[in-house]
Coordinates of C-alpha atoms and ligand atoms in Angstrom, one line a residue:
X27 CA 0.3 5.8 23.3
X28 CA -0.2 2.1 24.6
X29 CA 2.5 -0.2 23.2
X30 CA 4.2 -3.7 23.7
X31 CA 7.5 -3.8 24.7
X32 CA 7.1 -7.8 23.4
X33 CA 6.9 -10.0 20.3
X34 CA 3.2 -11.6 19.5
X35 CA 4.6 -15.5 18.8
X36 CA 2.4 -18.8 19.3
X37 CA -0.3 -17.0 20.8
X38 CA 1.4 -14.3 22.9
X39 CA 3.4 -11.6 23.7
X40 CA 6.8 -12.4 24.8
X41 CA 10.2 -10.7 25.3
X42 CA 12.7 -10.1 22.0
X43 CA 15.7 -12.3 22.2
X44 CA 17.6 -8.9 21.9
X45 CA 17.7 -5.7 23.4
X46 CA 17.5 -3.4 20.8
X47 CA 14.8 -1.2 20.6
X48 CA 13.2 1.1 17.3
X49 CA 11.5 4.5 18.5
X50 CA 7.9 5.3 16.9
X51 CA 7.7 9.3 16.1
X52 CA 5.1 10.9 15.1
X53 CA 6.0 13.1 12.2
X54 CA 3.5 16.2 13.0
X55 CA 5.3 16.7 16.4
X56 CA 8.9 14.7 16.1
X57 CA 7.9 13.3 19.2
X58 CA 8.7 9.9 20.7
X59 CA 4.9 8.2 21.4
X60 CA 6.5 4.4 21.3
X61 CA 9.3 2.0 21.6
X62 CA 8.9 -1.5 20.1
X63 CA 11.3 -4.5 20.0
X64 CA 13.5 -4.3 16.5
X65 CA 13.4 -8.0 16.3
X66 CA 16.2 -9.8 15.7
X67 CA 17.3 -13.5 13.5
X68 CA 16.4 -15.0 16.3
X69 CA 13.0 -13.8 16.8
X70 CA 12.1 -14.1 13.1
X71 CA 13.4 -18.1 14.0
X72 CA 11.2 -18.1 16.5
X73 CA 8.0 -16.9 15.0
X74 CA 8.7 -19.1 11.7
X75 CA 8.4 -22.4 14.2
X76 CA 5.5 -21.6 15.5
X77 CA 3.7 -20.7 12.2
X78 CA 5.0 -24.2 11.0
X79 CA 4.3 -26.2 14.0
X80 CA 0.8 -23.8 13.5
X81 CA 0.1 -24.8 9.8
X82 CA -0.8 -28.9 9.8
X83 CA -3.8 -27.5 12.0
X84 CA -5.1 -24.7 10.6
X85 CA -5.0 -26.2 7.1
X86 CA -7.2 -29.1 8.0
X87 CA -9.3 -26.6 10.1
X88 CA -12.7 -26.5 7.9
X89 CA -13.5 -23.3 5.8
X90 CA -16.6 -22.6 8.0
X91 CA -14.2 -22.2 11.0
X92 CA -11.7 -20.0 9.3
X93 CA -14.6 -17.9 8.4
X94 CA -15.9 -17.4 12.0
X95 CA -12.2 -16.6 12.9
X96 CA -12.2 -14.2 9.8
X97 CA -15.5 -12.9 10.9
X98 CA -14.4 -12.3 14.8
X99 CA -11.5 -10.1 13.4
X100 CA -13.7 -8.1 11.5
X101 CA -15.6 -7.5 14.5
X102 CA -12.5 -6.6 16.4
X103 CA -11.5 -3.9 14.1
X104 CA -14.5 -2.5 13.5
X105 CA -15.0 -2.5 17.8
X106 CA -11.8 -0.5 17.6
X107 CA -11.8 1.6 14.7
X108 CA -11.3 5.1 16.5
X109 CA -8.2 4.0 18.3
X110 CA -6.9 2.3 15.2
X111 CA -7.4 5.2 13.3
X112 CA -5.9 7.9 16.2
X113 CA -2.9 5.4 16.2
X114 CA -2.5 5.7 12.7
X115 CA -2.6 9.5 12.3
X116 CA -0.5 9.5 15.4
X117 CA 2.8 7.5 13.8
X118 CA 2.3 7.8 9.9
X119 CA 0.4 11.4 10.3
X120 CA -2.9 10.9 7.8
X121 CA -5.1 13.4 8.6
X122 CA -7.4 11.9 11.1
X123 CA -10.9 12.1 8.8
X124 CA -9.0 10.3 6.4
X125 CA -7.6 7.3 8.9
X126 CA -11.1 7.1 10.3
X127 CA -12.6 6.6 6.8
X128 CA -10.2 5.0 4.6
X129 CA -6.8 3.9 7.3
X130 CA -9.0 2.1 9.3
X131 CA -12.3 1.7 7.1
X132 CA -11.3 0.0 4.3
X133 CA -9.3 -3.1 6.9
X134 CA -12.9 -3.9 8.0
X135 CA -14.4 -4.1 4.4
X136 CA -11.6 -6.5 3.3
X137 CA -11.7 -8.9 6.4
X138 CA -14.9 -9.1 5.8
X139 CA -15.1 -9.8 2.0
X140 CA -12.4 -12.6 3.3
X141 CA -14.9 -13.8 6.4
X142 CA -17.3 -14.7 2.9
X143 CA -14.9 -15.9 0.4
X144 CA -13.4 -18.8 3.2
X145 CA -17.6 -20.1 3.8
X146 CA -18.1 -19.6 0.2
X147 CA -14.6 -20.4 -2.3
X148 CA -14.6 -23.5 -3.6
X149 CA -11.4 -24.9 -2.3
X150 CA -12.1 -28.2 -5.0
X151 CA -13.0 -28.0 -8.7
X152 CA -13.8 -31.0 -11.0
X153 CA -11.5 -30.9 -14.8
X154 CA -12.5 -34.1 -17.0
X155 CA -11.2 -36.8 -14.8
X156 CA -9.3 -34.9 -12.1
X157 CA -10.5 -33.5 -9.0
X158 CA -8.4 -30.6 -7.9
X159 CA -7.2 -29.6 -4.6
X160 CA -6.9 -25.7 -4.0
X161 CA -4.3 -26.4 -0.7
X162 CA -2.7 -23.1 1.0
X163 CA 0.4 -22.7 0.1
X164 CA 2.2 -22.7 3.5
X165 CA 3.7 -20.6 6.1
X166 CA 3.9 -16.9 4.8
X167 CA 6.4 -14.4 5.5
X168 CA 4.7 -10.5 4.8
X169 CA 6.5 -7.3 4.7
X170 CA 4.6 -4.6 5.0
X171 CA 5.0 -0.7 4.3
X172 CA 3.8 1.9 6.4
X173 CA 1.7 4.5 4.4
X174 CA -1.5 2.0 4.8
X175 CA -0.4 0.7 7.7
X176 CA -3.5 -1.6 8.4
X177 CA -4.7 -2.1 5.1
X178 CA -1.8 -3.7 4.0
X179 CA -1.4 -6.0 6.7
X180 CA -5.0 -7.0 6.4
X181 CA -4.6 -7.2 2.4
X182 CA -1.9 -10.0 3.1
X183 CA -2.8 -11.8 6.3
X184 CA -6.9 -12.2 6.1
X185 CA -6.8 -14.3 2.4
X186 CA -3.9 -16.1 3.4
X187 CA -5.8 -16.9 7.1
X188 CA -8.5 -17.8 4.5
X189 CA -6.8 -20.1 2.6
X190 CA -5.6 -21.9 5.7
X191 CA -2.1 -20.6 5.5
X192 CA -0.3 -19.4 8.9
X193 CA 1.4 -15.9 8.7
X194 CA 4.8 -14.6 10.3
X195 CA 4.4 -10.7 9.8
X196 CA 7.2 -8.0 9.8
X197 CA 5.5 -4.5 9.2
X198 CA 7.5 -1.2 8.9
X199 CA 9.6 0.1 11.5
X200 CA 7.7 3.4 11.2
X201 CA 4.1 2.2 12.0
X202 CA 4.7 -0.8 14.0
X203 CA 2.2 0.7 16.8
X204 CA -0.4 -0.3 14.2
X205 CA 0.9 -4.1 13.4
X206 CA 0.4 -4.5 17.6
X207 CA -2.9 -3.1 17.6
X208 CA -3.8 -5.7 14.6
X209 CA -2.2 -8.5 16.7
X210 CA -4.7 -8.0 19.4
X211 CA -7.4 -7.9 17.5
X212 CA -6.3 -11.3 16.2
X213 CA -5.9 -13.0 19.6
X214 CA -9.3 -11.1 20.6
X215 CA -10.7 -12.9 17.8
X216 CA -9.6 -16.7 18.5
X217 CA -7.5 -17.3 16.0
X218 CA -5.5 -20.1 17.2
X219 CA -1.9 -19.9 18.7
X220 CA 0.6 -19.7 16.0
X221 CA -1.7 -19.1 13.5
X222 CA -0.2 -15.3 12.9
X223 CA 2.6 -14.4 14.5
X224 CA 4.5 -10.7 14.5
X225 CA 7.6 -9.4 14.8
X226 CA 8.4 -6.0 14.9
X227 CA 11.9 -4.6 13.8
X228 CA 14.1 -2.8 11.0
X229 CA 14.2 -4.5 6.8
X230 CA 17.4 -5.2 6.4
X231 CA 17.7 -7.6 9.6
X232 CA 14.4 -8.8 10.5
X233 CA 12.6 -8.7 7.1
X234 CA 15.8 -9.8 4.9
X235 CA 15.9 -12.9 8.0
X236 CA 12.2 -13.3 7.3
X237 CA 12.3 -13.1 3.2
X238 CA 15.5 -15.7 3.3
X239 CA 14.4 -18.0 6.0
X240 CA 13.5 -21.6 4.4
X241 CA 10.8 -22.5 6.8
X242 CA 9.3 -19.7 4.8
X243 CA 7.0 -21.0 1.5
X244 CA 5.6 -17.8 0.3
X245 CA 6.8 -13.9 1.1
X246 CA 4.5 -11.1 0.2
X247 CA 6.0 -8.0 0.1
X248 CA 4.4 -4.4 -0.4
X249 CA 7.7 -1.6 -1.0
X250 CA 9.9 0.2 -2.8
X251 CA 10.8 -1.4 -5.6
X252 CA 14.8 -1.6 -4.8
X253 CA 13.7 -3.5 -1.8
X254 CA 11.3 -6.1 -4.1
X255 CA 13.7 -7.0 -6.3
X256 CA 16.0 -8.4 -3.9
X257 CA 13.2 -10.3 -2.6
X258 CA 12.1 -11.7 -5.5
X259 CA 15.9 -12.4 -6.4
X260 CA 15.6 -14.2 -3.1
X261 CA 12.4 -16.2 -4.0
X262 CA 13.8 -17.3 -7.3
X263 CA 17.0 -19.0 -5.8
X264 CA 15.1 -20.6 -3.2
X265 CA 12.0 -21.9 -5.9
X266 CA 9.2 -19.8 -3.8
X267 CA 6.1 -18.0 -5.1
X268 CA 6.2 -14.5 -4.4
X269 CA 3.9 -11.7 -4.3
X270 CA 5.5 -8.1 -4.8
X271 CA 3.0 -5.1 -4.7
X272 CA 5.7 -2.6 -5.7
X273 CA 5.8 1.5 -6.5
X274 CA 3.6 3.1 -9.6
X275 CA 3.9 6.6 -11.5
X276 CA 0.4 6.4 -12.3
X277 CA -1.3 8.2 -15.4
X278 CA -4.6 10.4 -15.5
X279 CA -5.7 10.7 -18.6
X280 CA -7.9 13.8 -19.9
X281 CA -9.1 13.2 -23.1
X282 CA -10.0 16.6 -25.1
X283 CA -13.9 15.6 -24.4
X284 CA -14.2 15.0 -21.0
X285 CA -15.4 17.2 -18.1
X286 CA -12.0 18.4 -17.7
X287 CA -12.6 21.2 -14.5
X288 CA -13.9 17.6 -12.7
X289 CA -11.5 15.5 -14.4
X290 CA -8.5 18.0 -12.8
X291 CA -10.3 18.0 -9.2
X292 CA -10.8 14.2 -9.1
X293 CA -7.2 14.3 -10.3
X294 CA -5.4 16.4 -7.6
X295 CA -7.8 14.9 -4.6
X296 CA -6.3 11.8 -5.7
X297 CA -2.8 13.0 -5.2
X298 CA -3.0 14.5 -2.2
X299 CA -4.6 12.1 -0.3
X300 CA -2.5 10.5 2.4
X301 CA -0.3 13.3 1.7
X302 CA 0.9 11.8 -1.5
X303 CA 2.0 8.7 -0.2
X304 CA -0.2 5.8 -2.0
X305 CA 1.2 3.7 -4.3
X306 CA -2.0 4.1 -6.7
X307 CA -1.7 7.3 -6.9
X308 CA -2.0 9.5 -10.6
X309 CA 1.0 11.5 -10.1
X310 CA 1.3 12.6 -13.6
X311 CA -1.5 14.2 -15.5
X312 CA -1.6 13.9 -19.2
X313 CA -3.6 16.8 -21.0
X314 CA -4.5 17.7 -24.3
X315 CA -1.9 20.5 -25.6
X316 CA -5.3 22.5 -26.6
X317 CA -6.6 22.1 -23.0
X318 CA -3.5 22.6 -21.1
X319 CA -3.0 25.9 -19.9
X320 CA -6.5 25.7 -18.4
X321 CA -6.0 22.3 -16.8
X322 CA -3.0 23.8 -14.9
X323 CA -4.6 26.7 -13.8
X324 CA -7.5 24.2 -12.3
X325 CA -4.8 22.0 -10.6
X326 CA -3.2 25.1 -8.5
X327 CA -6.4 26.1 -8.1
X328 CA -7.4 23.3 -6.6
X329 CA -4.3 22.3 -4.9
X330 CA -4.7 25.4 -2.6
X331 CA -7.7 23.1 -0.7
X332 CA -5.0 21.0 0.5
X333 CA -2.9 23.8 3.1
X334 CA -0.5 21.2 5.5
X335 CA -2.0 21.3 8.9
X336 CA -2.2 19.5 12.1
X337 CA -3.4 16.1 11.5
X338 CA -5.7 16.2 14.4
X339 CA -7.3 18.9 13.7
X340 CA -10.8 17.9 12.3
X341 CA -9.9 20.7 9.3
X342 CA -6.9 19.2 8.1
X343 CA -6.9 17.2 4.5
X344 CA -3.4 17.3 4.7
X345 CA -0.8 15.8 7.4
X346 CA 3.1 15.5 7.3
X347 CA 4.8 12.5 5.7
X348 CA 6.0 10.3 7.8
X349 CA 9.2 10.6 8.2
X350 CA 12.4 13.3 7.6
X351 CA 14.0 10.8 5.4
X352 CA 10.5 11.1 3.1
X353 CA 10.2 14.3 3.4
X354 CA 14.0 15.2 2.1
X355 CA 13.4 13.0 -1.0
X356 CA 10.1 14.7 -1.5
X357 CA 11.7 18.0 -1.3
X358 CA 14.6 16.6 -3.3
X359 CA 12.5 15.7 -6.1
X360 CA 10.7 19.1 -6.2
X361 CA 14.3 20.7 -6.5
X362 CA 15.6 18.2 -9.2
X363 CA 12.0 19.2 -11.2
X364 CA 12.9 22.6 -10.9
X365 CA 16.2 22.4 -11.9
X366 CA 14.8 20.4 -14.8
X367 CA 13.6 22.8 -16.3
X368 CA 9.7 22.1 -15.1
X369 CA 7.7 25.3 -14.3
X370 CA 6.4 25.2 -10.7
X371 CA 3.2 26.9 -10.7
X372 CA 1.7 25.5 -6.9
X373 CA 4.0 24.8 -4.2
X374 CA 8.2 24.2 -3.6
X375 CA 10.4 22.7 -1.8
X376 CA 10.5 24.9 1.3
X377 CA 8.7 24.1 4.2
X378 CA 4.8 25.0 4.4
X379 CA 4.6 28.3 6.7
X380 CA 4.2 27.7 9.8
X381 CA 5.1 24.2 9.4
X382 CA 9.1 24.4 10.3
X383 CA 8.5 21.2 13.4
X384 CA 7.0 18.1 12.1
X385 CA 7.9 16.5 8.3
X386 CA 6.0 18.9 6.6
X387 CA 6.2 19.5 2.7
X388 CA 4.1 22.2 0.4
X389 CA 1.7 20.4 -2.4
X390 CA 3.1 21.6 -5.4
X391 CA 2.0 21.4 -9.4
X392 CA 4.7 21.5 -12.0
X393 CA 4.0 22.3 -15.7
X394 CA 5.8 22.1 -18.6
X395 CA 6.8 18.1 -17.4
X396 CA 8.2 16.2 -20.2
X397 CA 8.3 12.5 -20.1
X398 CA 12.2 12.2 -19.9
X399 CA 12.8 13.9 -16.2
X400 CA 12.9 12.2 -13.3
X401 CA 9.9 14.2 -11.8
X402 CA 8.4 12.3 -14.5
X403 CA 10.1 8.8 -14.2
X404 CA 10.5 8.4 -10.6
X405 CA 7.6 7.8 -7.9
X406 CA 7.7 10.5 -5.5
X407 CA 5.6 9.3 -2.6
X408 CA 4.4 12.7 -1.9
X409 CA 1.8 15.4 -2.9
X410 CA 3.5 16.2 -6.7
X411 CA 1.9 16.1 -9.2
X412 CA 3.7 16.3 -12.9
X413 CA 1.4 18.2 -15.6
X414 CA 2.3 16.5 -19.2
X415 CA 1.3 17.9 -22.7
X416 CA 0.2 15.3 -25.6
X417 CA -1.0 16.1 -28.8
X418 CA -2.4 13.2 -30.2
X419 CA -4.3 9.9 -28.6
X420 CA -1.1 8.1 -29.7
X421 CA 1.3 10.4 -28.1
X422 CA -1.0 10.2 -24.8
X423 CA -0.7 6.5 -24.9
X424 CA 3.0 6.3 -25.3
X425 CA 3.5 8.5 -22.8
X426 CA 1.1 7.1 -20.1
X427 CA 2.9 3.6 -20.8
X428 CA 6.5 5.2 -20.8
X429 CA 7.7 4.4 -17.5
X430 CA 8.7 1.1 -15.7
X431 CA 5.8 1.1 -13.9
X432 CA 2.3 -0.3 -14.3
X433 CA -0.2 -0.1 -11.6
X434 CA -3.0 1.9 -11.8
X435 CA -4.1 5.2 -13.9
X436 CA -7.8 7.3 -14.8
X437 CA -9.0 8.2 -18.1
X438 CA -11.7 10.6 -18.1
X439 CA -13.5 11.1 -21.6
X440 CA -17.2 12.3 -23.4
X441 CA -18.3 9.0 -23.2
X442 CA -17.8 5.6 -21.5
X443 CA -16.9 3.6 -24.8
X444 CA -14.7 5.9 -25.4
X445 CA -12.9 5.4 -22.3
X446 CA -12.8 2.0 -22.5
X447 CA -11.2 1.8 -25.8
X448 CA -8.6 3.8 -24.8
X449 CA -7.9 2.2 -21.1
X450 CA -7.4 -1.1 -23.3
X451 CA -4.1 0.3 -24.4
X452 CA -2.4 1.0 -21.2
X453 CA 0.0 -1.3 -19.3
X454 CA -1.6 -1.1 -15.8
X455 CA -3.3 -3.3 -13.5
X456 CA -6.0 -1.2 -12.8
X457 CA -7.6 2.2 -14.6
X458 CA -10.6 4.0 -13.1
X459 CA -13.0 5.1 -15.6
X460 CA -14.7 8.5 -15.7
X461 CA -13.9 8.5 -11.7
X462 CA -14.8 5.0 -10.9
X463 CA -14.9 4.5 -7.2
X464 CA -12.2 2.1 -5.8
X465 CA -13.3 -1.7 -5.6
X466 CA -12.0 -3.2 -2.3
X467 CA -12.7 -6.9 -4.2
X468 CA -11.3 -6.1 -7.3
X469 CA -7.6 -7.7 -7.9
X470 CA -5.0 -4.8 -7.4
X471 CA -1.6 -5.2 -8.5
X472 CA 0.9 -4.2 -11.1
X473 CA 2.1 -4.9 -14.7
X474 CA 6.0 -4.1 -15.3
X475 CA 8.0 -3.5 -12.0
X476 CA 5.1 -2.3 -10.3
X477 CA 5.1 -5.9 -9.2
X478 CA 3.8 -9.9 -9.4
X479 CA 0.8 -11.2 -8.3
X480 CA -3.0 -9.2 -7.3
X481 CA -4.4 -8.7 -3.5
X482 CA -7.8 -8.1 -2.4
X483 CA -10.8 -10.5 -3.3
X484 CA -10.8 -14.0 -4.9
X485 CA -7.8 -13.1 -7.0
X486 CA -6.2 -12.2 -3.6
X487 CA -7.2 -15.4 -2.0
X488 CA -5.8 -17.7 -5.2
X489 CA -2.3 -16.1 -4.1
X490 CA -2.1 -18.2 -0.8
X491 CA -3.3 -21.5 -2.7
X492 CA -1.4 -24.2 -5.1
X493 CA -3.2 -27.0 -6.9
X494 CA -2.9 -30.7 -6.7
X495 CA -4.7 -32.8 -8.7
X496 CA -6.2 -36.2 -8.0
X497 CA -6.9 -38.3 -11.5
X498 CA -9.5 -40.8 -11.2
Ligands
NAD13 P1 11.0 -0.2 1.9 O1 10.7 -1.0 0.7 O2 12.4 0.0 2.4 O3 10.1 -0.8 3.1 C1 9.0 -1.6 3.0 C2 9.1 -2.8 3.9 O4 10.2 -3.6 3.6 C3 9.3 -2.4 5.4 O5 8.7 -3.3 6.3 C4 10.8 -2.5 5.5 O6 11.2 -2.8 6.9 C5 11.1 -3.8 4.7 N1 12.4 -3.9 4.2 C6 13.3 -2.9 3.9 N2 14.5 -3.5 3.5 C7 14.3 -4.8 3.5 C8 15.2 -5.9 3.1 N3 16.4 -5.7 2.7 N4 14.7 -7.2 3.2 C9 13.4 -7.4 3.6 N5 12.6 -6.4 4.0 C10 13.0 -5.1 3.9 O7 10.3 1.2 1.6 P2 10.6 2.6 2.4 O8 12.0 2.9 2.6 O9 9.8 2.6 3.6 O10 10.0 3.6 1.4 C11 10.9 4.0 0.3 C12 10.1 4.2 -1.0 O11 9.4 3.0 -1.3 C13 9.0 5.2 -0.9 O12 9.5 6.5 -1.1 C14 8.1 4.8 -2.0 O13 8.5 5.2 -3.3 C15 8.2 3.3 -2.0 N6 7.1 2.7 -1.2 C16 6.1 2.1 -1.9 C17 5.0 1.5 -1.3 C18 3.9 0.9 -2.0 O14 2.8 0.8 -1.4 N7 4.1 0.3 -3.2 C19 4.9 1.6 0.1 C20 6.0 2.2 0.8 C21 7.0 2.7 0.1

């Protein structure tokens, strides 16, 4: 795999100030395919001057410019869409159908929704007397995770580019070959020197230097939620805006009249997408106690699609995670539900047959979930799903909003009204309706400790922008 050995700062690559290195494995093999630079103070220093020397520039560079840069990016990632997506399934380990389509597909959609939102926002707005001012915010530090690799570094740095803000990025240490590909499609694209800057290396050195450094006006962060709330402690001392796109424990929820056989499909697809590892994902089902025997039966039924394979291979919907540290907490949290008392009825924690090398784990169904264990509780990040019994609408609700979490659910039901009424009640920053297609320009983001502020589209873009107002 083609790598940097080099920091992208002011335009281009250049040396670490250290020496020390992070290897880039890719979890179907456990083979070494990369070294990158694990960046350093120093380097997080570095990049943070030249996004601030950067900014005075950029901001006063008009909207119709930022677009063409915006635009040119696009371009670039859709020019090099099959090597994005072979480097993706290569260090995270999607299948590679699914990096094609959705790792790498969905980056070009949201560039180039932000290409037309910098030509056509309205960075001014008249209230009574007052003309207001929509200004970016600054230079902005984003941390980024590594089971969208691309999407989440596009999701932060194309509205704030929009806005006119300049961007230092740390991505994860386990996807980093990614975050270089991105920063030459940048340079390809003309954005100016300074403009986004990236440096490569572990959380607690180079993205704790990058979330505390003062040059720093806005950090947007997508993680664990441990990791988020140290951030956002961080923020608060220092008086900063900060976004936090944090973990969910998702709901589904079957009401008695739906088309529960799709309902269940739609419902385990979801899941075991990406292996498990989405943030969105409805990792706990909630069905009706008169329906639930025959919902379960659906979901290892349909769970048996989803045999671990060989990311590569054209057949496979399901890769490794992406790392042995994920894929001992997955199999942790399949032992903890079985000791639990949950029934497993698809799935375990051993590893797939076959599948000893690489970070393989088994999809796996568990019945019998009750909303107190921790199967129920805790995000999982990998292809569980938790089966829960209601018996009433008002027991479904309570349990749907009964974790700390908030970011996104289904509710499937005879009709759409219906639906509706009910997805009113739940604390969650997004529910798909009757299998609602996901919106690449609708705001994402989380009530409760799934996290602050919304990405993607116009609400995306008002993150990177404060108001001042003129009175005449
Ligand atoms: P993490 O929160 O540790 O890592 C996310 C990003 O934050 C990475 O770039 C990492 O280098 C950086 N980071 C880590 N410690 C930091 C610190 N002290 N200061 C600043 N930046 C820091 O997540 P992880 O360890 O990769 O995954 C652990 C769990 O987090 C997962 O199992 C999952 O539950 C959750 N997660 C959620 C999402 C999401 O999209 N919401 C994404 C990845 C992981």
């Amino acid at each position: 795999m083609k790598y940097h050995d080099a920091m992208f700062i002011d335009g281009s690559w250049r040396p670490a100030a250290g020496r020390e290195t992070i290897d880039v494995l890719n979890p179907a093999d456990e083979q070494i395919i990369g070294r990158v630079p694990a960046g350093s103070e120093q380097d997080v220093d570095d990049a943070v001057r030249a996004a601030r020397a950067a900014l005075p520039g950029w901001a006063a560079t008009p909207p119709a410019e930022r677009a063409a840069r915006l635009t040119a990016l696009r371009d670039q990632l859709a020019a090099r869409k099959e090597e994005i997506a072979r480097t993706i399934t290569a260090e995270l380990g999607a299948p590679l159908g699914f990096s094609t389509a959705v790792q790498a597909g969905a980056p070009i959609v949201v560039a180039g929704s932000y290409a037309e939102l910098a030509a056509s926002y309205s960075f001014e707005e008249k209230i009574g007397n007052s003309t207001v001012l929509l200004e970016p915010v600054g230079v902005v530090g984003a941390i980024t995770p590594w089971n969208y690799p691309l999407h989440q570094i596009v999701a932060k740095v194309a509205p704030a580019l929009a806005a006119g803000c300049t961007v230092v990025l740390k991505p994860a240490e386990d996807t980093p070959l990614t975050a270089q590909l991105f920063a030459e499609c940048v340079a390809a694209a003309e954005v100016p020197a300074g403009v986004f800057n990236l440096v490569t290396g572990l959380g607690p050195v180079a993205g704790q230097a990058l979330a505390a450094h003062e040059g720093v006006d806005l950090v947007s962060f997508t993680g664990s939620t441990a990791v988020g709330k140290r951030i956002g402690a961080l923020a608060g001392a220092a008086v900063k805006p900060v976004a936090l796109e944090l973990g969910g424990k998702s709901a589904n929820v079957i009401l008695p009249g739906a088309d529960l056989a799709e309902a269940v499909g739609a419902g385990v697809a979801n899941v075991m997408a990406n292996t498990g590892q989405t943030c969105s994902a409805w990792t706990r089902m909630l069905v009706h106690a008169d329906q639930y025997e025959e919902a379960v039966a659906l979901a290892a039924e349909a769970v048996d699609r989803y045999t671990p394979g060989d990311p590569t291979d054209a057949e496979s919907r399901m890769g490794p995670l992406v790392s042995a540290k994920q894929r001992d907490r997955v199999r942790g949290y399949i032992e903890r539900g079985i000791s639990e008392g949950a029934r497993l009825v698809a799935g375990g924690p051993d590893a797939p047959e076959g599948r000893e090398k690489g970070y393989y784990v088994r999809p796996t169904v568990f019945a019998d979930v009750t909303p107190d264990m921790t199967i129920a509780q805790e995000e999982i990040f990998g292809p569980v799903i938790s089966v829960l019994r209601y018996r009433d609408e008002e027991e479904a609700v309570r349990i749907a909003n009964g974790t700390v979490y908030g970011l996104a659910g289904a509710v499937w039901a005879a009709d759409r009204d219906e639906a509706v009424a009910f997805a009113r009640k739940l604390e969650t920053g997004q529910v798909d309706i009757n299998g609602g297609r996901f919106n690449l320009l609708a705001p994402f983001g989380g009530y409760k400790q799934s996290g602050v502020g919304r990405e993607l589209g116009a609400h995306g873009l008002g993150e990177y922008l404060q108001t001042k107002s003129l009175q005449f």
